[in-house]
Amino acid sequence: MLFDPRDRKENRSSRIGMALFRLSQAVKKVTQADSDAVGFSPVQVQALLFCLHTRADAATVGHFADVIGTTHVTAVKTINVLADKGLIVKAHKPEDRRVTLLRLTPKGEEEAAKLERWAASISALMSAMRQRHIIAGSCNLICLTNLP
């Protein structure tokens, strides 16, 4: 009943659910715009930042898939695109060849370093708020993205 305005009028849980839905849509829109500005898809940005900030022994395709909440196949496709661009190198783990380790190339490190400010607009908005103003700020974020 989340999308039924009559239900939201009577049901606080539905109102909260709709606010969270709209917030997630706003975050998606902002991160997509930020990703477009740097020339990568949001998931490619996540992959580069994952490789930048994850220990070498933990930077695996499987771990990346778990972190972003996707399937192994989708993670492999994302990594392969970045490998084709010369940003990531894949290597089998010596003690278990089923595991694929990920490492940034020098070019990948350079690109990943530039991405540290990705989605900064969301962080800046949230950092500027006191805890009790997070919900109001979230509503502002939704309004800024012109979502219905």
Short mmCIF file of C-alpha atoms in Angstrom, two decimals:
data_model
loop_
_atom_site.label_atom_id
_atom_site.label_comp_id
_atom_site.label_asym_id
_atom_site.label_seq_id
_atom_site.Cartn_x
_atom_site.Cartn_y
_atom_site.Cartn_z
CA MET A 1 0.00 0.00 0.00
CA LEU A 2 3.08 2.22 -0.13
CA PHE A 3 1.98 3.91 -3.36
CA ASP A 4 -1.64 4.47 -2.32
CA PRO A 5 -1.98 8.10 -1.11
CA ARG A 6 -5.09 7.21 0.91
CA ASP A 7 -3.16 4.55 2.79
CA ARG A 8 -0.25 6.92 3.44
CA LYS A 9 -2.69 9.42 4.94
CA GLU A 10 -3.80 6.87 7.53
CA ASN A 11 -0.66 4.75 7.93
CA ARG A 12 2.53 6.24 9.33
CA SER A 13 4.56 3.21 8.17
CA SER A 14 3.42 3.83 4.61
CA ARG A 15 4.44 7.50 4.86
CA ILE A 16 7.88 6.52 6.15
CA GLY A 17 8.19 3.84 3.49
CA MET A 18 7.35 6.33 0.75
CA ALA A 19 9.85 8.84 2.15
CA LEU A 20 12.55 6.17 2.10
CA PHE A 21 11.57 5.16 -1.43
CA ARG A 22 11.79 8.77 -2.61
CA LEU A 23 15.09 9.24 -0.80
CA SER A 24 16.53 6.19 -2.52
CA GLN A 25 15.35 7.51 -5.88
CA ALA A 26 16.95 10.89 -5.14
CA VAL A 27 20.25 9.27 -4.16
CA LYS A 28 20.15 7.21 -7.34
CA LYS A 29 19.56 10.30 -9.45
CA VAL A 30 22.35 12.29 -7.79
CA THR A 31 24.89 9.46 -8.01
CA GLN A 32 23.97 8.88 -11.66
CA ALA A 33 24.55 12.55 -12.42
CA ASP A 34 27.85 12.50 -10.51
CA SER A 35 28.89 9.34 -12.38
CA ASP A 36 27.99 10.81 -15.75
CA ALA A 37 30.18 13.81 -14.92
CA VAL A 38 33.25 11.57 -14.49
CA GLY A 39 32.50 9.29 -17.43
CA PHE A 40 31.76 6.06 -15.55
CA SER A 41 28.58 4.27 -14.56
CA PRO A 42 27.76 4.26 -10.82
CA VAL A 43 28.72 0.58 -10.52
CA GLN A 44 32.03 1.21 -12.30
CA VAL A 45 32.75 4.00 -9.83
CA GLN A 46 31.93 1.60 -7.00
CA ALA A 47 34.29 -1.00 -8.48
CA LEU A 48 37.19 1.44 -8.75
CA LEU A 49 36.65 2.74 -5.22
CA PHE A 50 36.27 -0.83 -3.94
CA CYS A 51 39.67 -1.75 -5.40
CA LEU A 52 41.22 1.45 -4.05
CA HIS A 53 40.00 0.96 -0.48
CA THR A 54 39.98 -2.83 -0.05
CA ARG A 55 42.94 -4.89 1.17
CA ALA A 56 44.70 -6.72 -1.66
CA ASP A 57 43.78 -10.16 -0.30
CA ALA A 58 40.10 -9.17 0.07
CA ALA A 59 39.68 -7.39 -3.27
CA THR A 60 37.99 -10.26 -5.09
CA VAL A 61 35.17 -10.41 -7.59
CA GLY A 62 33.02 -12.33 -5.11
CA HIS A 63 33.59 -9.83 -2.33
CA PHE A 64 32.82 -6.94 -4.71
CA ALA A 65 29.55 -8.65 -5.72
CA ASP A 66 28.61 -9.04 -2.04
CA VAL A 67 29.47 -5.43 -1.21
CA ILE A 68 27.32 -3.95 -3.96
CA GLY A 69 24.56 -6.54 -3.57
CA THR A 70 24.64 -8.03 -7.04
CA THR A 71 25.27 -11.36 -8.69
CA HIS A 72 28.72 -12.70 -9.41
CA VAL A 73 28.00 -12.53 -13.16
CA THR A 74 27.08 -8.84 -13.00
CA ALA A 75 30.20 -8.09 -10.97
CA VAL A 76 32.36 -9.96 -13.51
CA LYS A 77 30.85 -7.95 -16.38
CA THR A 78 31.56 -4.68 -14.57
CA ILE A 79 35.13 -5.70 -13.78
CA ASN A 80 35.72 -6.90 -17.35
CA VAL A 81 34.76 -3.50 -18.78
CA LEU A 82 37.21 -1.78 -16.44
CA ALA A 83 39.90 -4.36 -17.25
CA ASP A 84 39.35 -3.71 -20.98
CA LYS A 85 39.87 0.01 -20.29
CA GLY A 86 43.18 -0.80 -18.59
CA LEU A 87 42.01 0.30 -15.15
CA ILE A 88 41.90 -3.05 -13.33
CA VAL A 89 44.03 -6.17 -13.52
CA LYS A 90 42.55 -9.55 -12.64
CA ALA A 91 44.69 -12.40 -11.28
CA HIS A 92 43.90 -15.79 -9.83
CA LYS A 93 44.67 -16.23 -6.15
CA PRO A 94 47.71 -18.55 -6.02
CA GLU A 95 46.31 -20.83 -3.31
CA ASP A 96 42.80 -21.00 -4.82
CA ARG A 97 42.48 -20.46 -8.56
CA ARG A 98 38.69 -20.18 -8.26
CA VAL A 99 39.17 -16.78 -6.61
CA THR A 100 39.90 -13.77 -8.82
CA LEU A 101 41.88 -10.98 -7.17
CA LEU A 102 41.45 -7.41 -8.37
CA ARG A 103 44.12 -4.73 -8.49
CA LEU A 104 44.12 -1.23 -9.91
CA THR A 105 46.60 -0.41 -12.63
CA PRO A 106 48.53 2.89 -12.32
CA LYS A 107 45.93 4.41 -14.68
CA GLY A 108 43.17 2.91 -12.50
CA GLU A 109 44.76 4.34 -9.35
CA GLU A 110 44.81 7.75 -10.97
CA GLU A 111 41.15 7.53 -11.98
CA ALA A 112 40.09 6.13 -8.60
CA ALA A 113 41.88 8.95 -6.79
CA LYS A 114 39.85 11.46 -8.83
CA LEU A 115 36.67 9.67 -7.76
CA GLU A 116 37.17 10.24 -4.04
CA ARG A 117 34.74 13.15 -4.28
CA TRP A 118 32.08 11.08 -6.09
CA ALA A 119 28.64 11.73 -4.63
CA ALA A 120 30.10 14.57 -2.58
CA SER A 121 26.85 16.48 -2.97
CA ILE A 122 25.07 13.92 -0.81
CA SER A 123 27.86 13.80 1.77
CA ALA A 124 28.02 17.57 1.98
CA LEU A 125 24.30 17.84 2.55
CA MET A 126 24.28 15.20 5.27
CA SER A 127 27.46 16.49 6.97
CA ALA A 128 26.02 19.96 7.26
CA MET A 129 23.02 18.73 9.21
CA ARG A 130 22.46 17.91 12.81
CA GLN A 131 21.13 14.42 13.45
CA ARG A 132 17.58 15.63 14.03
CA HIS A 133 17.59 17.44 10.68
CA ILE A 134 18.57 14.42 8.58
CA ILE A 135 14.96 13.67 7.60
CA ALA A 136 14.27 17.28 6.69
CA GLY A 137 17.50 17.34 4.68
CA SER A 138 16.50 14.14 2.96
CA CYS A 139 13.27 15.82 1.93
CA ASN A 140 15.32 18.75 0.60
CA LEU A 141 17.45 16.32 -1.41
CA ILE A 142 14.29 14.81 -2.88
CA CYS A 143 13.01 18.27 -3.79
CA LEU A 144 16.36 19.24 -5.36
CA THR A 145 16.19 16.27 -7.70
CA ASN A 146 12.69 17.20 -8.91
CA LEU A 147 11.23 13.78 -8.28
CA PRO A 148 7.43 13.46 -8.24
#
